[in-house]
mmCIF file of C-alpha atoms and ligand atoms in Angstrom:
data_model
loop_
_atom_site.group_PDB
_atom_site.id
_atom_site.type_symbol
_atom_site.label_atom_id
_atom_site.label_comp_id
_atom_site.label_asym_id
_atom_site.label_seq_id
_atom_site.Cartn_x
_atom_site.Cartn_y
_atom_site.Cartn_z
ATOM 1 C CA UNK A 52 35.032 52.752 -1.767
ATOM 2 C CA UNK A 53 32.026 50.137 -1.379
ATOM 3 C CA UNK A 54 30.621 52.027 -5.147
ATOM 4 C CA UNK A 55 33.648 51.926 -7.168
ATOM 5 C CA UNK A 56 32.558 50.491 -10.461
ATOM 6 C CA UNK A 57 35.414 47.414 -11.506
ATOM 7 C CA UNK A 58 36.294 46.540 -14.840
ATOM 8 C CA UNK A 59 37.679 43.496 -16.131
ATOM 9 C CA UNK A 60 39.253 42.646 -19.389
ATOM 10 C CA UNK A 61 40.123 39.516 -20.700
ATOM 11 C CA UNK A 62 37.293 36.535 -19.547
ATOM 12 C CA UNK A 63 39.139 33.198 -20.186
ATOM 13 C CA UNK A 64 40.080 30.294 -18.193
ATOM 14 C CA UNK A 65 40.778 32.793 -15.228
ATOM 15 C CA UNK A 66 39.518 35.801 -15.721
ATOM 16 C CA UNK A 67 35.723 34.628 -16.030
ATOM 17 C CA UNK A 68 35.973 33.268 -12.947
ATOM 18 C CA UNK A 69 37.722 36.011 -11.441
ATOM 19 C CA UNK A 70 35.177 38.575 -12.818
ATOM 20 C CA UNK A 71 32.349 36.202 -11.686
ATOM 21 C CA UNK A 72 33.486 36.406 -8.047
ATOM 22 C CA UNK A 73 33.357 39.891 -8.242
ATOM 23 C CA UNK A 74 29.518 40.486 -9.331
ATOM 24 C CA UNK A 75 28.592 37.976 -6.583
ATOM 25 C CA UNK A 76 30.624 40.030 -3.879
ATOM 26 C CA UNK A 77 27.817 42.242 -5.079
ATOM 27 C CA UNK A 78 30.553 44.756 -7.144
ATOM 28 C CA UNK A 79 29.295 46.548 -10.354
ATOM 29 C CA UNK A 80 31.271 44.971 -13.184
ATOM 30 C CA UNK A 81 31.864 46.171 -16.465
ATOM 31 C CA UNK A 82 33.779 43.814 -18.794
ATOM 32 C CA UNK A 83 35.007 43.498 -21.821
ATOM 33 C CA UNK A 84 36.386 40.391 -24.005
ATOM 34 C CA UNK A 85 37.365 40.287 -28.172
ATOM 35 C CA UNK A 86 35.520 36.744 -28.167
ATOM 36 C CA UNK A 87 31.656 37.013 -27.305
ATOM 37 C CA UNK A 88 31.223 33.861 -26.318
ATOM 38 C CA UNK A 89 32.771 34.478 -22.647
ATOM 39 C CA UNK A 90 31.608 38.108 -22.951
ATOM 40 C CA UNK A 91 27.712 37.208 -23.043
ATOM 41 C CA UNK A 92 28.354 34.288 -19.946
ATOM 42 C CA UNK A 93 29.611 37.151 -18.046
ATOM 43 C CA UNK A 94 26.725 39.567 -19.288
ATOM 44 C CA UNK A 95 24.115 36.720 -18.463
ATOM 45 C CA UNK A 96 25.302 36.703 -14.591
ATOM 46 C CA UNK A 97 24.828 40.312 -14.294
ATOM 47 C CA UNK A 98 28.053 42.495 -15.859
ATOM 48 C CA UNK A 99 27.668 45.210 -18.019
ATOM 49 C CA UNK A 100 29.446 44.784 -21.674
ATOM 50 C CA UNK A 101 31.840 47.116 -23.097
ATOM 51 C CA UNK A 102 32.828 47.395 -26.441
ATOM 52 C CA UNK A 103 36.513 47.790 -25.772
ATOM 53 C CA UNK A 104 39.383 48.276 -23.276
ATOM 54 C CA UNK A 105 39.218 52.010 -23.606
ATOM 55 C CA UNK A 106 35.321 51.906 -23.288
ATOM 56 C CA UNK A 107 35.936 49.817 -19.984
ATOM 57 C CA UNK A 108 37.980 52.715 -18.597
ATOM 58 C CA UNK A 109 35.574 55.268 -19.556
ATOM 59 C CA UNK A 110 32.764 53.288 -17.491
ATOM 60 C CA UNK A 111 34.968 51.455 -14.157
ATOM 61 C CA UNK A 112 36.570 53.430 -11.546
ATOM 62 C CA UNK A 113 39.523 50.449 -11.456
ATOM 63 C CA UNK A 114 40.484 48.023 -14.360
ATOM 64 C CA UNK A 115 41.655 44.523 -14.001
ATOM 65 C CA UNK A 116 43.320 42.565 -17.039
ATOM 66 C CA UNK A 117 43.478 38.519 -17.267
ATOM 67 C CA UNK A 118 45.475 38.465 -21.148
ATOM 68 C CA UNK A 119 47.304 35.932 -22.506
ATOM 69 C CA UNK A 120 50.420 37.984 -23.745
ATOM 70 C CA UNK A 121 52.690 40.422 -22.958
ATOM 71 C CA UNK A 122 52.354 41.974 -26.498
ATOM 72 C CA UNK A 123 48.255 41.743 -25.789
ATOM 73 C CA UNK A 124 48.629 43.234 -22.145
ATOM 74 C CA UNK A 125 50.547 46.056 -23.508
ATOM 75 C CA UNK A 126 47.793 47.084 -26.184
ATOM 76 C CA UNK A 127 45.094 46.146 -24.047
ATOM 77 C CA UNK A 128 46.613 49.039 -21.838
ATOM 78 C CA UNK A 129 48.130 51.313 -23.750
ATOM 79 C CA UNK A 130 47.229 50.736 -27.098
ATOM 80 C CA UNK A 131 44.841 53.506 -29.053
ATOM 81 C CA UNK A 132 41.663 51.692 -27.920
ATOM 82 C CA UNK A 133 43.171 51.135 -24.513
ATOM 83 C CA UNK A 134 42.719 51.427 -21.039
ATOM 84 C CA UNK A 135 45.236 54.803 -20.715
ATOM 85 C CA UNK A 136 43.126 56.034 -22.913
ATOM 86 C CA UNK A 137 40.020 55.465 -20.898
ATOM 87 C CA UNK A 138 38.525 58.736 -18.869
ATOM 88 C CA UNK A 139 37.661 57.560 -15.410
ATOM 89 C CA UNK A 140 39.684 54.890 -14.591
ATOM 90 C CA UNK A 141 42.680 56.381 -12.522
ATOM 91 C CA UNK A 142 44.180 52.283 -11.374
ATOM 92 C CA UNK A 143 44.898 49.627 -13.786
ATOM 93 C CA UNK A 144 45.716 45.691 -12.266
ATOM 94 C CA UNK A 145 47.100 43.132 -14.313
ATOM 95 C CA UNK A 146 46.427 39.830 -13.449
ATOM 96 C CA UNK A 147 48.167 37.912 -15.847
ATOM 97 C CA UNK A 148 51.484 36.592 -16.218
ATOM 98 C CA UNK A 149 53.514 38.988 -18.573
ATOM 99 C CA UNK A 150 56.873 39.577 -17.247
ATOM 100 C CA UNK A 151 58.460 42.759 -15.726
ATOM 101 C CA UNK A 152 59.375 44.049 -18.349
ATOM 102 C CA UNK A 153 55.776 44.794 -20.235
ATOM 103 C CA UNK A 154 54.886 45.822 -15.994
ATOM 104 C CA UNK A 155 57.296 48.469 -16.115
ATOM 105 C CA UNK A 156 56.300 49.884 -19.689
ATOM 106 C CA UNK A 157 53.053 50.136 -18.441
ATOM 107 C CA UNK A 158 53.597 51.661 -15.066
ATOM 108 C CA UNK A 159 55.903 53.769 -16.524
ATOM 109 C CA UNK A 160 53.335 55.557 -18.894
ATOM 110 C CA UNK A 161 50.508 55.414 -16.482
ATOM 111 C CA UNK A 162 52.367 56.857 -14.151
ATOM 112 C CA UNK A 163 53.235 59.635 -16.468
ATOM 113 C CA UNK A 164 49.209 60.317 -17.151
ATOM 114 C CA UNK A 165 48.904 60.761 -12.919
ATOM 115 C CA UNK A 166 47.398 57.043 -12.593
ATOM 116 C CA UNK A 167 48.417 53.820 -10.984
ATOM 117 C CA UNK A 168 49.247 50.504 -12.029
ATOM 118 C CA UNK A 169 50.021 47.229 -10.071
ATOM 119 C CA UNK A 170 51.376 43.893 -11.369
ATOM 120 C CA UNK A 171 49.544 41.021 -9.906
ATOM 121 C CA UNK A 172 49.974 38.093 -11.032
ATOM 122 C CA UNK A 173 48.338 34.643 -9.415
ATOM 123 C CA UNK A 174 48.612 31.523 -9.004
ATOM 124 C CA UNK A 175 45.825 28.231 -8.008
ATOM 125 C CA UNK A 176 44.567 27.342 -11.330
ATOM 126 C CA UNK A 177 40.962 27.730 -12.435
ATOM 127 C CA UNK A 178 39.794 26.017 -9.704
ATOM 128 C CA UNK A 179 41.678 28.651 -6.991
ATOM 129 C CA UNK A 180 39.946 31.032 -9.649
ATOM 130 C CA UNK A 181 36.262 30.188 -8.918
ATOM 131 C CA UNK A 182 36.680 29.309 -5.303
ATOM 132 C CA UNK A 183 38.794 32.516 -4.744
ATOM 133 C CA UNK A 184 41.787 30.838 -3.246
ATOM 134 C CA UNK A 185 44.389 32.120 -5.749
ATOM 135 C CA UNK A 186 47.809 33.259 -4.296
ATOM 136 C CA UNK A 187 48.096 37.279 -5.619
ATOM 137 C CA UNK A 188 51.534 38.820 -5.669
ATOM 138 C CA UNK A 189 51.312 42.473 -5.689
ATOM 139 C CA UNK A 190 53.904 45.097 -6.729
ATOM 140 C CA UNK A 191 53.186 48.539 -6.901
ATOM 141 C CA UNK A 192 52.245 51.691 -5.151
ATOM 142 C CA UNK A 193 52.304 51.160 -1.247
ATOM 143 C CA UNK A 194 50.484 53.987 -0.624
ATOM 144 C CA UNK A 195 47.426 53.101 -2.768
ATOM 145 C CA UNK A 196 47.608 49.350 -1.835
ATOM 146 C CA UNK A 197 45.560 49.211 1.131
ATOM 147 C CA UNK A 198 42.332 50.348 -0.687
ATOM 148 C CA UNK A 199 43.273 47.520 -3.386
ATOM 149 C CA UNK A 200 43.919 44.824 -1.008
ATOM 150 C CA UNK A 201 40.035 44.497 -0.076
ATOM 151 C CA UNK A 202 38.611 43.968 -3.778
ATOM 152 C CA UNK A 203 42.010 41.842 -4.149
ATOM 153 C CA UNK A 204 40.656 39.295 -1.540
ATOM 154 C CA UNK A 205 37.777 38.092 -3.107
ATOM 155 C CA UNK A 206 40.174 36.329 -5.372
ATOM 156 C CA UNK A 207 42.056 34.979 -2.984
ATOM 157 C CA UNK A 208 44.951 35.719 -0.423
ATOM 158 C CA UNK A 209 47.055 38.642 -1.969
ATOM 159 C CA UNK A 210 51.259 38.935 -0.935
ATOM 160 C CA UNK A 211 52.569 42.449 -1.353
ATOM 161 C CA UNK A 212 56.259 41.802 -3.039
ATOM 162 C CA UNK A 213 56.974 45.284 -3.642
ATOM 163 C CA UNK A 214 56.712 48.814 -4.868
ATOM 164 C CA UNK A 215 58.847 48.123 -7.626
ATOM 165 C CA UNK A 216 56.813 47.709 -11.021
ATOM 166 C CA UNK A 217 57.410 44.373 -11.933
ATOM 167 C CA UNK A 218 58.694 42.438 -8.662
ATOM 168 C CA UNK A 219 55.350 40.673 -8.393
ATOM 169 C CA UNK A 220 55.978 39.418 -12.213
ATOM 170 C CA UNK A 221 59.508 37.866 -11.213
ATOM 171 C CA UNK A 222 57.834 36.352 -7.908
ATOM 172 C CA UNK A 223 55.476 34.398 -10.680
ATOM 173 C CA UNK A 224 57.767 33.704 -13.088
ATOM 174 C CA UNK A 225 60.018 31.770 -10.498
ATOM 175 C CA UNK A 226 56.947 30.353 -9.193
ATOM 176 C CA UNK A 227 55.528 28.855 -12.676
ATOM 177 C CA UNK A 228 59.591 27.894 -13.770
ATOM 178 C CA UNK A 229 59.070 25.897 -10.522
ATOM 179 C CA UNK A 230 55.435 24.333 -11.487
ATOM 180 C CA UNK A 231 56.609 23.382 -14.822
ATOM 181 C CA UNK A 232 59.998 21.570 -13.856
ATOM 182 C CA UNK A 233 58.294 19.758 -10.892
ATOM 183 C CA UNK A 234 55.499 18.769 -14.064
ATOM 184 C CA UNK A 235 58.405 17.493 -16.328
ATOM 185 C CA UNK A 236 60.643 15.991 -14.143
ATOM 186 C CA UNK A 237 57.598 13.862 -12.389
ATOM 187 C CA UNK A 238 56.613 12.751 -15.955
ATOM 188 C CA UNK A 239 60.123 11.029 -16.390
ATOM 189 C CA UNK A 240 59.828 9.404 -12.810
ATOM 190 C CA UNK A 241 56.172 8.109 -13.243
ATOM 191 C CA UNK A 242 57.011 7.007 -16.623
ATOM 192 C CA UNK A 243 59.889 4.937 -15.304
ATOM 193 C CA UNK A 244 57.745 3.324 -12.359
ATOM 194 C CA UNK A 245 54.842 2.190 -14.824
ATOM 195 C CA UNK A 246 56.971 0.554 -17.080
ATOM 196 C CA UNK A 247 58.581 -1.121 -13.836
ATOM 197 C CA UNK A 248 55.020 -2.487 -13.029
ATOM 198 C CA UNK A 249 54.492 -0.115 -10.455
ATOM 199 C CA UNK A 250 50.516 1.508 -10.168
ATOM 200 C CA UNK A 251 51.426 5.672 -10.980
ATOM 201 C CA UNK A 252 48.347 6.222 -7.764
ATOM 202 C CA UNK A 253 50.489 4.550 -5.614
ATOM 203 C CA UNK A 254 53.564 5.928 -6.994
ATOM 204 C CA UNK A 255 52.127 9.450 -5.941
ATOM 205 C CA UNK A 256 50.840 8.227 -2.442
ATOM 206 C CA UNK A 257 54.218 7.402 -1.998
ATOM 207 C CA UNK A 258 56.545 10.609 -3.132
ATOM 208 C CA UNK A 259 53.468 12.831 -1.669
ATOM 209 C CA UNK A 260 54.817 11.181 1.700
ATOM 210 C CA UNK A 261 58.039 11.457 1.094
ATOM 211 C CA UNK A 262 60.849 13.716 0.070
ATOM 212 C CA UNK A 263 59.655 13.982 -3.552
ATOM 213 C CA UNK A 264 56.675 15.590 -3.881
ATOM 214 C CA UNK A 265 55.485 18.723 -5.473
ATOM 215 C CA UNK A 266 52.347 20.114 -7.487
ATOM 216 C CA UNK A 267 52.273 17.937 -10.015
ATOM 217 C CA UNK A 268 52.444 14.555 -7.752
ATOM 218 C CA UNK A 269 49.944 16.028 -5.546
ATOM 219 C CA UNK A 270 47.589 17.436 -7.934
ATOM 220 C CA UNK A 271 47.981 17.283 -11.564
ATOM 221 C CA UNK A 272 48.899 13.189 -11.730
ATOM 222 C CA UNK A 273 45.701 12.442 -9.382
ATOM 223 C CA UNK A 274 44.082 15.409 -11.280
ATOM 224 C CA UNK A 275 44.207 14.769 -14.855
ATOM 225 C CA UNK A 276 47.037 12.210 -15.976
ATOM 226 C CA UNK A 277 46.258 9.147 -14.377
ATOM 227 C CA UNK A 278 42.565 9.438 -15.177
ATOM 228 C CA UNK A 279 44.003 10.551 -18.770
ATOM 229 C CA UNK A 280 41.502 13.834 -19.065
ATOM 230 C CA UNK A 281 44.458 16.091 -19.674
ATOM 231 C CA UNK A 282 42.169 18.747 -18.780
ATOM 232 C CA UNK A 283 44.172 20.920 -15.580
ATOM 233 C CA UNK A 284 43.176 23.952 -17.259
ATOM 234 C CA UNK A 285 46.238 25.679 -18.489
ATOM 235 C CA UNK A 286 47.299 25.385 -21.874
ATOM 236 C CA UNK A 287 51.042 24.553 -23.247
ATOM 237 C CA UNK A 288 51.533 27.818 -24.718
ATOM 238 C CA UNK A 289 51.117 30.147 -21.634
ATOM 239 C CA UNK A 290 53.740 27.611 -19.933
ATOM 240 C CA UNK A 291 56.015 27.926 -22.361
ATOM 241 C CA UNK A 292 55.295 31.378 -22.668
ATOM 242 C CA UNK A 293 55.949 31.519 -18.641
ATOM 243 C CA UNK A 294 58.971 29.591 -18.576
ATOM 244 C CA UNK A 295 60.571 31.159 -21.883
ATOM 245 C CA UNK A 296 59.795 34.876 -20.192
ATOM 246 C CA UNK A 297 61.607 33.678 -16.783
ATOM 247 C CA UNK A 298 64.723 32.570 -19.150
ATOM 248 C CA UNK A 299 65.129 35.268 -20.872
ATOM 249 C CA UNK A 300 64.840 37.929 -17.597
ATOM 250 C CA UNK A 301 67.121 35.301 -16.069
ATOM 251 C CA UNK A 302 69.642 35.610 -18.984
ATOM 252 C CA UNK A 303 69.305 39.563 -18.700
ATOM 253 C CA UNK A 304 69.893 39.651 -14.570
ATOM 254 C CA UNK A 305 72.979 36.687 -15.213
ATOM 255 C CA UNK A 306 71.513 33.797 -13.177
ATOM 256 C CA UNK A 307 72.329 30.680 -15.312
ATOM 257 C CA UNK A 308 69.442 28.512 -15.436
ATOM 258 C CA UNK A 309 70.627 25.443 -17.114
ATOM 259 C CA UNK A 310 67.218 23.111 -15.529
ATOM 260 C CA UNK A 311 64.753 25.483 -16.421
ATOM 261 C CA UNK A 312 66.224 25.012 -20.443
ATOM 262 C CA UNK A 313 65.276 21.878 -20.228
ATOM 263 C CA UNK A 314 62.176 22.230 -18.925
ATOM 264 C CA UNK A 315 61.785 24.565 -21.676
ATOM 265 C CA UNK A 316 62.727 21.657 -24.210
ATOM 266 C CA UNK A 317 60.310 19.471 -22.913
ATOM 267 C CA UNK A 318 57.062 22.381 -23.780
ATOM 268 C CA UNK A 319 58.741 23.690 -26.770
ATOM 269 C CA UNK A 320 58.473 19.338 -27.978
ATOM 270 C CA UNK A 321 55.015 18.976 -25.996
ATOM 271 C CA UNK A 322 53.930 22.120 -27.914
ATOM 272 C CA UNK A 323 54.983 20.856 -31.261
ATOM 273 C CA UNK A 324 53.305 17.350 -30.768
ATOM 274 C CA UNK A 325 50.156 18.158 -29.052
ATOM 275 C CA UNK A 326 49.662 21.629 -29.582
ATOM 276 C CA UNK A 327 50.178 24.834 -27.922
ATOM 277 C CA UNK A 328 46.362 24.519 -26.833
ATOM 278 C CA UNK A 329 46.881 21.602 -25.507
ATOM 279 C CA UNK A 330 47.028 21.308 -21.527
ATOM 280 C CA UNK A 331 49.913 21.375 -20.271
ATOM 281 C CA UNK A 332 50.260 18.238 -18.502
ATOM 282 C CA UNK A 333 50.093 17.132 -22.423
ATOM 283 C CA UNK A 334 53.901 16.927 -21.586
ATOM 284 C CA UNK A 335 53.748 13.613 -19.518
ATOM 285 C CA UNK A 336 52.167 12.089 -23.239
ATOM 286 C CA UNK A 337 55.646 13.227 -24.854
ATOM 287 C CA UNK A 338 57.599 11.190 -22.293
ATOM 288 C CA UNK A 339 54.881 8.251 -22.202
ATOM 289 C CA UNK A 340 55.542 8.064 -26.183
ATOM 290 C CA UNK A 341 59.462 8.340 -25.833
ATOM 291 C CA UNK A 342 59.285 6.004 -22.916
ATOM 292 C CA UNK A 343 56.732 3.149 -25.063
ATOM 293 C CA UNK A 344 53.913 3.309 -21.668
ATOM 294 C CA UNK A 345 51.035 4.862 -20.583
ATOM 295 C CA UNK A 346 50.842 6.383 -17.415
ATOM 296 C CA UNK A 347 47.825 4.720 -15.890
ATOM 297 C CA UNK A 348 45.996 2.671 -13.306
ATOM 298 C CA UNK A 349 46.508 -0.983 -14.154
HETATM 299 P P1 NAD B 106 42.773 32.225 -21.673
HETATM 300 O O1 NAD B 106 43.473 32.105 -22.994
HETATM 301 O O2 NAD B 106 41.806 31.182 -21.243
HETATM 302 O O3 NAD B 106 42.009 33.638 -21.588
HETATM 303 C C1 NAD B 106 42.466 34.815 -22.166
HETATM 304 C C2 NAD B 106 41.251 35.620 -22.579
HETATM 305 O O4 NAD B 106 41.714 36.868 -23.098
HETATM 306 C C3 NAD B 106 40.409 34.966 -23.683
HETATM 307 O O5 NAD B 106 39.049 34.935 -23.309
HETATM 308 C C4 NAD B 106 40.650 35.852 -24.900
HETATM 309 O O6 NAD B 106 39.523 35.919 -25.774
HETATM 310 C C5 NAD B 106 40.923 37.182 -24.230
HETATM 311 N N1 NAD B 106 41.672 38.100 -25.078
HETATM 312 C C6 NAD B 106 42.746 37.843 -25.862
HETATM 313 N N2 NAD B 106 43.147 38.962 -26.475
HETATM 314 C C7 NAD B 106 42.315 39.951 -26.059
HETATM 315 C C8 NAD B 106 42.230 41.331 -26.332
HETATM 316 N N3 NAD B 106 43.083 41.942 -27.175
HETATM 317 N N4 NAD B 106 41.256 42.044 -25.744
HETATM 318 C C9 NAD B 106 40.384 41.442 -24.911
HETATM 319 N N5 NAD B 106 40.411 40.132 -24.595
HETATM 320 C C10 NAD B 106 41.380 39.401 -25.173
HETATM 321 O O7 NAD B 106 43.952 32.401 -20.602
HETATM 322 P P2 NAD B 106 43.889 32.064 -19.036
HETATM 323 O O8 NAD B 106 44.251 30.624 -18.838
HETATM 324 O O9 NAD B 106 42.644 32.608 -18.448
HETATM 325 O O10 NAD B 106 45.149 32.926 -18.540
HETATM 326 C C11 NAD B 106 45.106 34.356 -18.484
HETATM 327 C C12 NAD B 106 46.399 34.825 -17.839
HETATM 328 O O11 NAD B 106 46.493 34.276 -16.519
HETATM 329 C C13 NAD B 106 47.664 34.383 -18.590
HETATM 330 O O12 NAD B 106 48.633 35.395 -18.528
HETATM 331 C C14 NAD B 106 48.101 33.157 -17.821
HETATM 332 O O13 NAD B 106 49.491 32.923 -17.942
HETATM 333 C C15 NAD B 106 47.687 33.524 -16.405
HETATM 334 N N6 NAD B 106 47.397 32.379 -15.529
HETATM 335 C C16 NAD B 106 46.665 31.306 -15.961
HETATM 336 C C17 NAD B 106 46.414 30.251 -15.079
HETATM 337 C C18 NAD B 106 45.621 29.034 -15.498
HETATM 338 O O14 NAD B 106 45.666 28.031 -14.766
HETATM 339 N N7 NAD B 106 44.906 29.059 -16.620
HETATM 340 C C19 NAD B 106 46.890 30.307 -13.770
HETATM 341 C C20 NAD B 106 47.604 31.419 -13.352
HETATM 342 C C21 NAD B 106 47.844 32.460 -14.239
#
């Protein structure tokens, strides 16, 4: 299905790099975005602008969606102006992180119109985004994965999780409760090593050879904390929004989560003293401030 025309809604931190990846595997792209800032970029590198969700699904064959909300996923999909409502598109992907519960509303009505819809979240940052080295977990239809799984690797390498709508959501949410903790927790041990005298670059030389390590010692410290940029690329709000939807599915299913609360804590204060724009390693500057030190090279 070399000709199937792709759309792709929602061109932000991710999804502009996403939808860029797919005009240079030489795909026709329509897209469509409610800012037109990041709609013209994408119309300037050779996609095709739509006017709205539903207008994307009248011209693409299969719809992607990188949205910031659950709430915004589920109009951008099934909302009057949406993608169900679209004529030609019979397979709807969402990219984002937005829970399974939204995934199963979705599936549950597109299924009920004779389409298809998988929940795909990813993972790798903006940077995975434009090199196309994102981790995809994939839940939905088996028997319509395969001819998914080729446009799927241009983003990166995809992991089926599932034909359950919604087990590719849970797989992310676990994954981004994860990110987040390993984020907070390093904050309080850096914090604690500065003010000891110790330099926070060899403090992460140090735990990434040793039992401590994790994302945030190998990447975001090095990344954008110690050179104080605070620029990683994803905001406070979609963490919080990430780790507040794991808590609450957690709640639901009975799996007590009393570390991940706290890790909520710590972006529900970053959020209120930063911003929830701000990035999100904006939550080592809430311990720095609590702790009275900066964590940087001497
Ligand atoms: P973003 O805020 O940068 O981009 C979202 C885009 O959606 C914006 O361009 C916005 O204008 C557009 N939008 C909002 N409402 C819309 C609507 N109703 N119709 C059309 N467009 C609309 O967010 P992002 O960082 O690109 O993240 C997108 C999704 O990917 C989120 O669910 C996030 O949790 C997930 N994610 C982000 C990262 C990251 O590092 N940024 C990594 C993995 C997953």
């Amino acid at each position: 299905m070399a000709d199937r025309v792709l759309g792709f809604i929602g061109l932000g931190q991710m999804g502009s790099r996403m939808a860029a990846r797919l005009l240079e595997a030489g795909h026709p792209v329509v897209v469509f975005d409610r800012a037109p800032g990041p709609l013209a970029e994408l119309v300037a590198k050779g996609a095709t602008a739509a006017a709205s969700p539903r207008e994307v699904a009248d011209r693409a064959d299969l719809v992607f969606g990188s949205l910031p909300t659950p709430a915004i996923l589920r109009d951008v999909a099934l909302g009057p102006d949406g993608v169900l409502a679209g004529q030609r598109a019979r397979c709807f992907v969402d990219l984002s992180t937005t829970g399974p519960r939204v995934a199963g509303e979705v599936a549950a009505a597109f299924t009920e119109a004779g389409r298809s819809t998988f929940d795909c979240p990813v993972s790798g940052g903006k940077g995975g985004a434009a090199a196309g080295t994102l981790a995809l977990m994939v839940s939905g239809p088996r028997a319509e994965y395969d001819s998914l799984e080729p446009v799927l690797r241009v983003f990166g390498k995809p992991f089926y999780c599932g034909e359950k709508p919604g087990q590719a959501q849970v797989m992310k949410l676990c994954n981004n409760l994860l990110a987040a903790t390993a984020l907070a927790a390093s904050s309080e041990a850096l914090a604690m090593g500065v003010k000891a005298g110790l330099d926070p670059n060899l403090m992460c030389e140090v735990i990434n050879a040793s039992s401590g390590r994790n994302s945030a010692t190998q990447d975001k410290f090095p990344r954008a904390v110690i050179p104080r940029t605070f620029d990683f690329g994803f905001t406070t709000g979609l963490s919080l929004k990430d780790v507040r939807l794991c808590l609450e599915e957690a709640e639901a299913m009975g799996v007590p989560m009393p570390v991940g609360n706290a890790t909520r804590q710590m972006l529900a204060i970053t959020a209120a003293l930063h911003g929830l724009d701000s990035d999100f390693t904006s939550i080592a500057k809430t311990v720095e401030n609590w702790a009275g030190v900066e964590i940087k090279a001497p």
